[in-house]
Coordinates of C-alpha atoms in Angstrom, one line a residue:
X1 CA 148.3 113.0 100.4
X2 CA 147.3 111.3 103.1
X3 CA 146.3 113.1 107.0
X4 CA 147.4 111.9 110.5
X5 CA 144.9 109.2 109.7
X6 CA 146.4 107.5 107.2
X7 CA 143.3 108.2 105.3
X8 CA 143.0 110.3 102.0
X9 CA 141.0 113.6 103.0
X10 CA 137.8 113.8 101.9
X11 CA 135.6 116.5 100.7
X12 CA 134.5 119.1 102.9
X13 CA 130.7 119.2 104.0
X14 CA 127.7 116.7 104.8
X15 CA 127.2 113.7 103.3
X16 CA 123.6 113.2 104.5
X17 CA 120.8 115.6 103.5
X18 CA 118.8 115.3 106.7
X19 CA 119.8 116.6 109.9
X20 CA 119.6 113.5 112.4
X21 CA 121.2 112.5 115.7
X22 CA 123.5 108.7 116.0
X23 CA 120.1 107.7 117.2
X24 CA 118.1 108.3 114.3
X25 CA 120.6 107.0 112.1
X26 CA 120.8 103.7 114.1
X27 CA 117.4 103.1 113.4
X28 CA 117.9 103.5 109.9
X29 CA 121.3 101.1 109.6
X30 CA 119.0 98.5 111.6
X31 CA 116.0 98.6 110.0
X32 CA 118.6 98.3 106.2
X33 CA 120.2 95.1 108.3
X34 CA 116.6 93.4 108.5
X35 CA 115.2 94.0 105.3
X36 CA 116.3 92.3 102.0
X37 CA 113.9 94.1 99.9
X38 CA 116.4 98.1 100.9
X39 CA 119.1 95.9 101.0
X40 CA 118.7 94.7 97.2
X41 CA 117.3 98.0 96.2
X42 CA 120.3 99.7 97.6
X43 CA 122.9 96.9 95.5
X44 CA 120.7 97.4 92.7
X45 CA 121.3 101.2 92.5
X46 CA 125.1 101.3 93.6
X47 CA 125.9 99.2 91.1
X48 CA 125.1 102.4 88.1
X49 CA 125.2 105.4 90.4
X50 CA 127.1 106.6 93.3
X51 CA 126.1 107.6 96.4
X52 CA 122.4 105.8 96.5
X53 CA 123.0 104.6 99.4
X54 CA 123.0 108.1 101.1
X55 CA 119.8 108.7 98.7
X56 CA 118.1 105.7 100.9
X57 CA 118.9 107.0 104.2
X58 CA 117.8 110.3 103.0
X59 CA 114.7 109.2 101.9
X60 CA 114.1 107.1 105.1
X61 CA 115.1 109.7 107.9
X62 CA 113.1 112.4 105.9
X63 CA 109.6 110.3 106.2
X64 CA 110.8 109.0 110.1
X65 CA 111.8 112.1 111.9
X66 CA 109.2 113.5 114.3
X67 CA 110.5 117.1 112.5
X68 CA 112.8 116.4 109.7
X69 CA 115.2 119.2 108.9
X70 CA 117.0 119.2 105.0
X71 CA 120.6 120.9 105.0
X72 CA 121.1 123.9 103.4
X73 CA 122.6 123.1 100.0
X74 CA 126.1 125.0 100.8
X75 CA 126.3 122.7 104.4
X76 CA 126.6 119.8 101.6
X77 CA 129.8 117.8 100.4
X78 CA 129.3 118.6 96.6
X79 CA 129.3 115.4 95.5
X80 CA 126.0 114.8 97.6
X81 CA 124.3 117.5 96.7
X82 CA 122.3 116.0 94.2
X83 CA 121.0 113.7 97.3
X84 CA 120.0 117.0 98.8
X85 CA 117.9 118.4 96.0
X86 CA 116.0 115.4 95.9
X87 CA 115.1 114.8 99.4
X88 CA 113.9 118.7 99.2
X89 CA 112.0 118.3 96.8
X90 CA 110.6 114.8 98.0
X91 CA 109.8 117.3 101.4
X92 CA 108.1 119.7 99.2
X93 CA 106.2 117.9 97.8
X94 CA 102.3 118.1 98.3
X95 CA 101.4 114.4 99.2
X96 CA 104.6 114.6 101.9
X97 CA 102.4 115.7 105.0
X98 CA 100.2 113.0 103.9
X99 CA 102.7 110.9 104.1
X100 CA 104.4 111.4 107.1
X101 CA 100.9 110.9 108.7
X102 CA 101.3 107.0 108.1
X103 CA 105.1 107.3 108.9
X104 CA 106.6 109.6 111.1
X105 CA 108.0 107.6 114.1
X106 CA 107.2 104.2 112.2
X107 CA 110.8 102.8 111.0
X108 CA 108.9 99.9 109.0
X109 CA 106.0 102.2 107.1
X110 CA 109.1 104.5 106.6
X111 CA 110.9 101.8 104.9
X112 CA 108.1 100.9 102.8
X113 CA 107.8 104.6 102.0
X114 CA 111.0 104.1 100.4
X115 CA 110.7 101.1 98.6
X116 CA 107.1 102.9 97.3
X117 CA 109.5 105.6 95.7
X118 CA 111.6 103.0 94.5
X119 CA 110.5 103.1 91.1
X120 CA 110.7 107.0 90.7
X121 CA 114.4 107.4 92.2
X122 CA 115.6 104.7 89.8
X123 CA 114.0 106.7 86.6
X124 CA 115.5 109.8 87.6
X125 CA 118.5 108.1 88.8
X126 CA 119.0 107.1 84.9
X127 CA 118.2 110.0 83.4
X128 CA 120.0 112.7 85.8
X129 CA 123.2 110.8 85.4
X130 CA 125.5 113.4 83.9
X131 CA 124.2 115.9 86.3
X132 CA 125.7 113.5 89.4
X133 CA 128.8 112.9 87.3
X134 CA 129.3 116.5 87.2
X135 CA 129.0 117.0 91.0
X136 CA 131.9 114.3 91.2
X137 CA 134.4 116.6 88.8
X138 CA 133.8 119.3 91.1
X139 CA 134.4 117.1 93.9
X140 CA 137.7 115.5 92.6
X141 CA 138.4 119.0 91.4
X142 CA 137.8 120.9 95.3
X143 CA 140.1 117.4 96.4
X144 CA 143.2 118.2 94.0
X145 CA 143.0 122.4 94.6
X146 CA 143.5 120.9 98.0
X147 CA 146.5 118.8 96.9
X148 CA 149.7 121.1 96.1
X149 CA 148.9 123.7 98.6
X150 CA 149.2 120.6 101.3
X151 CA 152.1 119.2 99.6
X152 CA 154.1 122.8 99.4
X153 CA 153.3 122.9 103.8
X154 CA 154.9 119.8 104.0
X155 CA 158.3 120.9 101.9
X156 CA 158.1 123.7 104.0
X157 CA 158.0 122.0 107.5
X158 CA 161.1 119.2 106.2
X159 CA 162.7 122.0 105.1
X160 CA 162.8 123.9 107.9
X161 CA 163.3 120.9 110.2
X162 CA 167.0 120.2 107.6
X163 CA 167.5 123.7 108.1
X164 CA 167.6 123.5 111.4
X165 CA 169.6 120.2 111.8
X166 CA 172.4 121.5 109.9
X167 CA 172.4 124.5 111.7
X168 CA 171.0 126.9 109.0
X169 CA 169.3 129.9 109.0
X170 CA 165.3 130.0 108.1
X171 CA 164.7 133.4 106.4
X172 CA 160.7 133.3 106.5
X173 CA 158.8 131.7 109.1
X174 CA 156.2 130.4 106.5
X175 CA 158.2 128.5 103.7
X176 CA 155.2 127.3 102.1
X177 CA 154.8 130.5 100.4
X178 CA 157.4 129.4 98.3
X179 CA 157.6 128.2 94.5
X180 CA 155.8 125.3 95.4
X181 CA 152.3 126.6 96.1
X182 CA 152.6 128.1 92.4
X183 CA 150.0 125.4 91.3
X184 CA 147.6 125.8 93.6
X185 CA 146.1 129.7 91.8
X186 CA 145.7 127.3 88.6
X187 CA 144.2 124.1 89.9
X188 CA 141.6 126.2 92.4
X189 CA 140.6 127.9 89.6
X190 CA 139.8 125.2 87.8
X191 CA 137.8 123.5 90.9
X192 CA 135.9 127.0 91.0
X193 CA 134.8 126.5 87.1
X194 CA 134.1 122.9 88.0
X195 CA 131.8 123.7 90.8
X196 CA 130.3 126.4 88.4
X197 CA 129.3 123.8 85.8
X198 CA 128.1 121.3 88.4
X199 CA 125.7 123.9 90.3
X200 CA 124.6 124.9 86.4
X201 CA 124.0 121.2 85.8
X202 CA 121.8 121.1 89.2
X203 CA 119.8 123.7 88.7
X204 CA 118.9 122.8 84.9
X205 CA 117.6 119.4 86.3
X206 CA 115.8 120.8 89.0
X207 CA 112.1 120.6 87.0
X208 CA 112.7 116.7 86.4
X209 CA 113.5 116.2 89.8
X210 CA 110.8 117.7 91.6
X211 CA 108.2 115.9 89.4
X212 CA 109.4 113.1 89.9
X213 CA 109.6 113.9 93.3
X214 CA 106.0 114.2 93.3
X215 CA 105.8 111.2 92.0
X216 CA 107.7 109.1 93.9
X217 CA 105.6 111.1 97.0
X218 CA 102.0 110.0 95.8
X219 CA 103.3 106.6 94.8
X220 CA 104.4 106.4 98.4
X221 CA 101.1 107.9 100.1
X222 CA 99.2 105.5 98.1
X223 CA 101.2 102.4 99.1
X224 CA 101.3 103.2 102.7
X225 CA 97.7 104.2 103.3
X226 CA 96.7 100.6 101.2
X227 CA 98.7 99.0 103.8
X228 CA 97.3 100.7 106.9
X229 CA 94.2 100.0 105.9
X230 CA 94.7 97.0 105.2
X231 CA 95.7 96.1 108.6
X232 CA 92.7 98.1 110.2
X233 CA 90.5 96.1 107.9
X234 CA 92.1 92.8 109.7
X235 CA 91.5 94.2 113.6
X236 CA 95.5 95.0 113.4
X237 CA 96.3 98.3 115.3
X238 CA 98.9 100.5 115.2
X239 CA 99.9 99.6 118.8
X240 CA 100.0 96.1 117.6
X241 CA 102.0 96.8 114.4
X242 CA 104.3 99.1 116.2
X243 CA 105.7 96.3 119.0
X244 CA 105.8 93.5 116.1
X245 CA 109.6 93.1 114.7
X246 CA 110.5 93.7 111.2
X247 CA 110.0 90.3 109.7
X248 CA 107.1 89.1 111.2
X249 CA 105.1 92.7 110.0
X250 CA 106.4 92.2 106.4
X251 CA 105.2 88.4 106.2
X252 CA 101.6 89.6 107.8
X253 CA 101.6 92.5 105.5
X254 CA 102.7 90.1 102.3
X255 CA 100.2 87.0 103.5
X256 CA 97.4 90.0 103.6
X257 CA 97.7 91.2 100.2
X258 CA 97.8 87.9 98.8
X259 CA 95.6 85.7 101.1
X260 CA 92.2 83.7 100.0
X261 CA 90.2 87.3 100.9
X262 CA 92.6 89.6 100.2
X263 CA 90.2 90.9 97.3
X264 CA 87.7 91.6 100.5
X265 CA 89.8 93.5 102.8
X266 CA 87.4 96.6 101.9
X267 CA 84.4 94.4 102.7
X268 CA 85.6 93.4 106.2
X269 CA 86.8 97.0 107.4
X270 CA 83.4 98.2 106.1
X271 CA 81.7 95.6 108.3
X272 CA 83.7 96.0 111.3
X273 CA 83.2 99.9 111.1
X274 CA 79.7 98.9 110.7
X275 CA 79.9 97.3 113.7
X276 CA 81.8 99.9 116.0
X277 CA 78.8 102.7 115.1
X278 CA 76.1 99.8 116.0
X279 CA 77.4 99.3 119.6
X280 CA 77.9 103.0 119.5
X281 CA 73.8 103.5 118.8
X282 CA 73.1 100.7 122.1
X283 CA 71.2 102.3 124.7
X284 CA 72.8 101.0 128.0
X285 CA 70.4 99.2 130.1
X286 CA 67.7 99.1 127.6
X287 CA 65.7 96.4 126.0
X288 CA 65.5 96.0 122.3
X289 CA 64.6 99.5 120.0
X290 CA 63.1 102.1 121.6
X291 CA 59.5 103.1 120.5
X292 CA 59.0 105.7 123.0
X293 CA 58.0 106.7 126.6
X294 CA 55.7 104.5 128.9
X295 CA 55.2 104.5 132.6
X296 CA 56.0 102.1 135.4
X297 CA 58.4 101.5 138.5
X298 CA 61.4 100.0 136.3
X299 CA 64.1 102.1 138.1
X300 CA 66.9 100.9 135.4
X301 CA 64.5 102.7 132.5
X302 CA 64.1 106.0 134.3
X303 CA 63.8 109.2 132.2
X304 CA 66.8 111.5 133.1
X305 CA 63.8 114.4 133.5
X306 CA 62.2 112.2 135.8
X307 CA 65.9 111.5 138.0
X308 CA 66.1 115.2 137.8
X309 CA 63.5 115.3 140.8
X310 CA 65.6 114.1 143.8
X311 CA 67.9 116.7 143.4
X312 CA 65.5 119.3 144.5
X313 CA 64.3 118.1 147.9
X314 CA 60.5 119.5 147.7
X315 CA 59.9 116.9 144.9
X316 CA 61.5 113.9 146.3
X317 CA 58.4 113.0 147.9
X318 CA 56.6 113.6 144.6
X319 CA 58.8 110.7 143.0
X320 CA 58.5 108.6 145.7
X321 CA 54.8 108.3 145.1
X322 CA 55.1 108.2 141.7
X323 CA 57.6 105.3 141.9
X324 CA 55.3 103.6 144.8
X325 CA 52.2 103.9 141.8
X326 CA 54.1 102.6 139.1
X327 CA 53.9 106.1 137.4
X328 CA 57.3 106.9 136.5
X329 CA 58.2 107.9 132.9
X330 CA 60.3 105.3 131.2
X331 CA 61.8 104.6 128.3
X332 CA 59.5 102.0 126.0
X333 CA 61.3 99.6 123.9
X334 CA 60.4 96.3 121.8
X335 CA 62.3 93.4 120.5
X336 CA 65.0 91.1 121.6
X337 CA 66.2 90.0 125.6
X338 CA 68.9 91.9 126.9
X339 CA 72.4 91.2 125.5
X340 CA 73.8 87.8 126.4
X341 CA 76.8 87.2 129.2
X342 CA 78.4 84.5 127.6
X343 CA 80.3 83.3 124.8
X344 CA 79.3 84.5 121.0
X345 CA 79.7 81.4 119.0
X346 CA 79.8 82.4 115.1
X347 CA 79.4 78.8 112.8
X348 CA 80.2 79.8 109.3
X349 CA 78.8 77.3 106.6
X350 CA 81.9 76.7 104.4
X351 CA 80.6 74.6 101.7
X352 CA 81.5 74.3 98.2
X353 CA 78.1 76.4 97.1
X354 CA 79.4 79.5 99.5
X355 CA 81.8 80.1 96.6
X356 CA 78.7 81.3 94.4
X357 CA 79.1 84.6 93.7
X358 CA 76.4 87.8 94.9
X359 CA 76.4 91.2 94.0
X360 CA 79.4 92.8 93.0
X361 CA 81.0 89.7 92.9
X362 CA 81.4 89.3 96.3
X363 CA 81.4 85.5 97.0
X364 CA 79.0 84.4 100.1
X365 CA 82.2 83.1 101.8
X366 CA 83.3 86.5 102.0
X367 CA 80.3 87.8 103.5
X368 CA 80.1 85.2 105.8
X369 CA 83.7 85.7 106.9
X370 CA 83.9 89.4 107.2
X371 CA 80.4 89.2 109.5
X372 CA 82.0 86.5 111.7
X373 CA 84.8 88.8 112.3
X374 CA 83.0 91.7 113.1
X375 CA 81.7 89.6 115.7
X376 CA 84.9 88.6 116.8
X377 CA 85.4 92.1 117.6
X378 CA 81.7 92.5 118.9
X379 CA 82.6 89.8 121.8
X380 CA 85.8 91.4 122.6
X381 CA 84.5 94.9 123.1
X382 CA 81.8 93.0 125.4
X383 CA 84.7 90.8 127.1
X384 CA 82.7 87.8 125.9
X385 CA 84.6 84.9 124.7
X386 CA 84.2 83.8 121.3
X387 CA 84.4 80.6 119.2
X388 CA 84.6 80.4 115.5
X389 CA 83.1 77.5 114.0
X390 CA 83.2 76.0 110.2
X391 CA 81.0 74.0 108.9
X392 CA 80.1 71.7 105.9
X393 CA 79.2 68.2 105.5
X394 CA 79.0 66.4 109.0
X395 CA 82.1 65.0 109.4
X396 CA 84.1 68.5 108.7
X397 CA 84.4 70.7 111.3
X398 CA 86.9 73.3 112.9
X399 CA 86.5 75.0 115.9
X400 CA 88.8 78.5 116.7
X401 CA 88.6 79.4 120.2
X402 CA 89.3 83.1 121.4
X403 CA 88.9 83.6 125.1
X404 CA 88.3 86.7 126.1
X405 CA 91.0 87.5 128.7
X406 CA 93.6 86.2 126.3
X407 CA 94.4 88.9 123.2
X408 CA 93.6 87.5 119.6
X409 CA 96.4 86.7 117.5
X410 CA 96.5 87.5 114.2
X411 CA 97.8 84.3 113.0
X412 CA 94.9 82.4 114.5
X413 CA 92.3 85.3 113.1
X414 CA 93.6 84.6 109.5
X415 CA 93.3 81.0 109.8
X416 CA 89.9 81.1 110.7
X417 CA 88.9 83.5 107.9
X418 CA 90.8 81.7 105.4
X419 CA 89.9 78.1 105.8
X420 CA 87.9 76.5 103.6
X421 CA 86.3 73.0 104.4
X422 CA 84.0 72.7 101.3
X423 CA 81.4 69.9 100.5
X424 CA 77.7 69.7 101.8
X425 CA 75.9 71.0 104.9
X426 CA 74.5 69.7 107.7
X427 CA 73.1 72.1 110.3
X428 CA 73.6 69.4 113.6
X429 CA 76.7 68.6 114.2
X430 CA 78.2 72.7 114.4
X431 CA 74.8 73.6 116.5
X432 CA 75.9 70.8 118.9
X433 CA 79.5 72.0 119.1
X434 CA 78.3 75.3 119.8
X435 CA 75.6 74.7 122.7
X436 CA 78.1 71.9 124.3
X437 CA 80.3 74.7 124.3
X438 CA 78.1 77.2 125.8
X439 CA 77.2 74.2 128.8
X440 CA 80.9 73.8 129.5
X441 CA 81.2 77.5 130.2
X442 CA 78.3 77.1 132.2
X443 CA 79.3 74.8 133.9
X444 CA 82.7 76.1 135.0
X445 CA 82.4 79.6 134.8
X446 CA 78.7 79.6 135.5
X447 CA 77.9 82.5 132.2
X448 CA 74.9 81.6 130.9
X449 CA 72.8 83.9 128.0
X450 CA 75.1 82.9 125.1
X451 CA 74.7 84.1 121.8
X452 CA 75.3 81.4 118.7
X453 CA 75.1 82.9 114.7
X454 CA 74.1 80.2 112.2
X455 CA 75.8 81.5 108.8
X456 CA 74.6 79.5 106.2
X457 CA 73.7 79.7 102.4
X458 CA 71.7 75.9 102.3
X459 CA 68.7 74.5 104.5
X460 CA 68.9 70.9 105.9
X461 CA 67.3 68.7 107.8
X462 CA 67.8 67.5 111.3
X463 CA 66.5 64.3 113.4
X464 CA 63.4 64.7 116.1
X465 CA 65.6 63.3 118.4
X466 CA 68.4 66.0 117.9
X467 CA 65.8 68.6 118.4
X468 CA 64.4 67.5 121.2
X469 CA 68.3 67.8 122.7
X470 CA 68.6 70.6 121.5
X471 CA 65.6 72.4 123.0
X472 CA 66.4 71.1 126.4
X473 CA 69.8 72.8 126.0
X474 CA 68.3 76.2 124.9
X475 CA 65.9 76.1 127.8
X476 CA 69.3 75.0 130.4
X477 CA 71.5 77.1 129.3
X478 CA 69.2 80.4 128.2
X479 CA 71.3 81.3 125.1
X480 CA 69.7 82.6 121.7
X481 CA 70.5 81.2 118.4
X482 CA 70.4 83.9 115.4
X483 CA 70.3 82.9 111.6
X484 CA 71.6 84.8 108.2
X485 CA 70.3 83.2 105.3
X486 CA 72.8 84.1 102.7
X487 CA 71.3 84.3 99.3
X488 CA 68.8 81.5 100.2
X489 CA 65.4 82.7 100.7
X490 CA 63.7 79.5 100.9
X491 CA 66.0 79.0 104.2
X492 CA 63.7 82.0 105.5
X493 CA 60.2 80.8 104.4
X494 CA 57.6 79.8 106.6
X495 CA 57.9 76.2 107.9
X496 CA 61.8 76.3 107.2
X497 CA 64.4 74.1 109.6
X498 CA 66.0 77.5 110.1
X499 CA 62.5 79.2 110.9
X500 CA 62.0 76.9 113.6
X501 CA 65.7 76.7 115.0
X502 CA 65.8 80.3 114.8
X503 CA 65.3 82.9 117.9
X504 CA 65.8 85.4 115.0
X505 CA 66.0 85.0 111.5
X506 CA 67.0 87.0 108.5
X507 CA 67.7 86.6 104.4
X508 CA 71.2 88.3 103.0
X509 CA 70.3 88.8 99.5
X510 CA 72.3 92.1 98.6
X511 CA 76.3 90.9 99.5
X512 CA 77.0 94.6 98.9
X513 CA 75.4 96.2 102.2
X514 CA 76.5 95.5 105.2
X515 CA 73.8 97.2 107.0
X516 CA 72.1 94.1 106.4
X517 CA 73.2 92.4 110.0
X518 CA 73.2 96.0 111.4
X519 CA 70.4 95.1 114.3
X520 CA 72.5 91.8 114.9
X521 CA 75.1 93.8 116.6
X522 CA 72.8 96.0 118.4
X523 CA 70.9 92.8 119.9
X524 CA 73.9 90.2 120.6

């Protein structure tokens, strides 16, 4: 029978497992309106089992919530509280802390989460099927009890209301008690034994669900952390990640696992970690490596034993002659000018030999790229601008500018790694780009002291003439030009083009250590 509603009652209790506010739950509705990939999942399931849907949200609030809280089994509506047992064991399960690291508070890891235990809910979805149809007898069976025993209140109320038209006596002030009820002993029994044989089924398929509970939790973990790092290994925070909508997250996330170095991801986070713990190792205001102590008046290179002396007033005199004699302990270094002011200009040699294969089978391209983008990050710790250059034969050439009071989009980063001209090499026409770059922001932002990488796995020639430029703009504009050979060694020999370009030069022979550039991001 229907209620004031016009609506057929329903059974009594929760129909979601997790404890969550509108809010929460808006979040969830949302992020199912944006994605295709829940959105087929959850057809895909409704269509041979009922109530996935509720499974999904389940699943998804459980790995969102800040503190997720599972309801107590008898706060459930009995059809749903096979949904229940799963999301507590999901919550049980060892990897789940793990997994809310990369989730909690993150609707689109969450989701993936979800998707991640796809494969695992539809298994035991399939095999735990008579154990959900048996929650649905109880359920129907709670829903009839309910049936006569509302039916008989009704007689009773249209009987009294007759009564009392016609002018009749009502002997009891509860006619419901009447014949009518009769049914209700027999058919609340029989929801009892129902609910009995449901709860029996539960508890015998209890072992099944939490493995693959635990399953569906480590496949999860694993998926989520592979994404996270693969967007670390790209420069992508989690600030970043977190402000970027839905769609455009999923297509970076998809055109990352499948891109021209998706194979390398692990290559460029190891560089650009590399990198980080090199510019942590700089010693500010020093020159080069340090090889010591020395002594002398250079105020900048001052011991802190030696500053130590004009806090006691007796001594300050003491350090002023010491200063006035050139006598002051300072730190001694060797090696390369201080770091550069302006722009750090990367020219990546992108022809068709950088596909040749090194160690581990990491191609020279991929080197080459995931170096470049560590300095990418290099300029942008240093506020530097910097410009990403590829190179092959002389008439192919692609410049990526990144200023540096501008943020780096991601689109424009993957470009630039995964562009490809192919061909010969020719060392001129990239070197040119690069130091006419470096004179235009001289000559409007007056930075001089750039910094220019030469990439390259080949050694060519260039023209007197072109040298002679190019030495006059070296000696203008005071910028350094540093050279990885990779897997060339006869680029690095004595007499080489590169040798003689070079400020400082270096072979790459082993593609699988990155340490190999290590100084390079201590000097530049």
């Amino acid at each position: 029978m229907a209620d004031s509603t016009g609506q057929e009652p329903t059974e009594p209790g929760h129909t979601g497992a997790v404890a969550a506010d509108p809010y929460d739950r808006i979040a969830w509705r949302d992020l199912y309106a944006r994605s295709a990939a829940l959105r087929e999942l959850a057809a895909e399931l409704a269509a041979r089992h009922a109530h996935t849907t509720d499974l999904l949200a389940d699943a998804f609030l459980a790995a969102y919530l800040a503190a997720p809280r599972v309801r107590e089994a008898a706060e459930m509506a009995p059809s749903r509280r096979f949904n229940r047992e799963v999301v507590a064991e999901l919550a049980a399960s060892p990897g789940f802390a793990a997994l809310r690291r990369e989730t909690a508070g993150d609707p689109y890891a969450a989701a993936l989460a979800v998707l991640a235990e796809a494969p695992a809910l539809r298994l035991l979805l399939d095999r735990t099927e008579p154990v959900r149809e048996a929650a649905d007898r109880a359920a129907e069976a709670r829903r009839s009890a309910g049936r006569p025993a509302r039916t008989a209140g009704e007689t009773a109320r249209q009987a009294g209301a007759t009564a009392g038209a016609l002018g009749a006596g009502v002997t009891s002030a509860d006619g419901a008690a009447g014949p009518a009820s009769a049914p209700a002993a027999p058919a609340g029994q029989a929801a009892s034994r129902a609910e009995v044989a449901a709860r029996q089924a539960l508890e015998a398929a209890t072992p099944g669900i939490r493995a693959a509970a635990r399953t569906a939790t480590a496949q999860a973990v694993r998926v989520t952390r592979e994404e996270a790092a693969l967007m670390r290994a790209w420069g992508v925070g989690h600030g970043e990640l977190e402000r970027m909508p839905y769609e455009e997250r999923a297509r970076l996330a998809e055109r990352l696992r499948t891109g021209r170095l998706a194979r390398w991801a692990e290559l460029i986070g190891r560089f650009r970690q590399m990198a980080d713990g090199e510019r942590a190792r700089k010693v500010e205001n020093a020159t080069g490596e340090l090889i010591g102590v020395t002594l002398g008046d250079d105020l900048s290179r001052v011991l802190p034993s030696e500053l130590a002396h004009l806090g006691l007033p007796e001594l300050r005199a003491v350090f002023a002659a010491r200063y006035a004699a050139g006598e002051l302990m300072l730190y001694d270094s060797r090696g390369e000018q201080t770091t550069g002011q302006g722009a750090v200009i990367a020219c990546v040699d992108t022809s068709h030999s950088m596909y040749e294969e090194g160690p581990g089978g990491i191609t020279r391209e991929a080197w080459s790229k995931a170096c470049a983008l560590a300095l990418l990050d290099q300029a942008r710790h240093a506020r530097r601008d910097f410009v990403g250059i590829l190179f092959s034969a002389a008439d192919k050439l692609q410049v990526f500018r990144f200023p540096a009071d501008r943020p780096a989009p991601v689109e424009q980063v993957l470009e630039f790694a995964e562009t490809f001209l192919g061909g010969g090499t020719s060392y001129q026409r990239p070197l040119s780009a690069a130091a006419a770059l470096l004179a235009e922001e001289f000559d409007t932002a007056a930075r001089g002291r750039g910094d220019i990488v030469l990439i390259t796995d080949d050694e060519c020639g260039v023209t007197e003439q072109w040298t002679r430029e190019w030495q006059e703009a070296r000696h203008r504009l005071g910028f350094r030009l540093f050279g990885l050979a990779v897997g060339a060694p006869t680029a690095t020999a004595s007499g080489s083009v590169l040798e003689a370009l070079c400020d400082n030069l270096r072979p790459i022979e082993d593609l699988t250590d990155v340490r190999a550039a290590a100084d390079l991001f201590r000097l530049i």
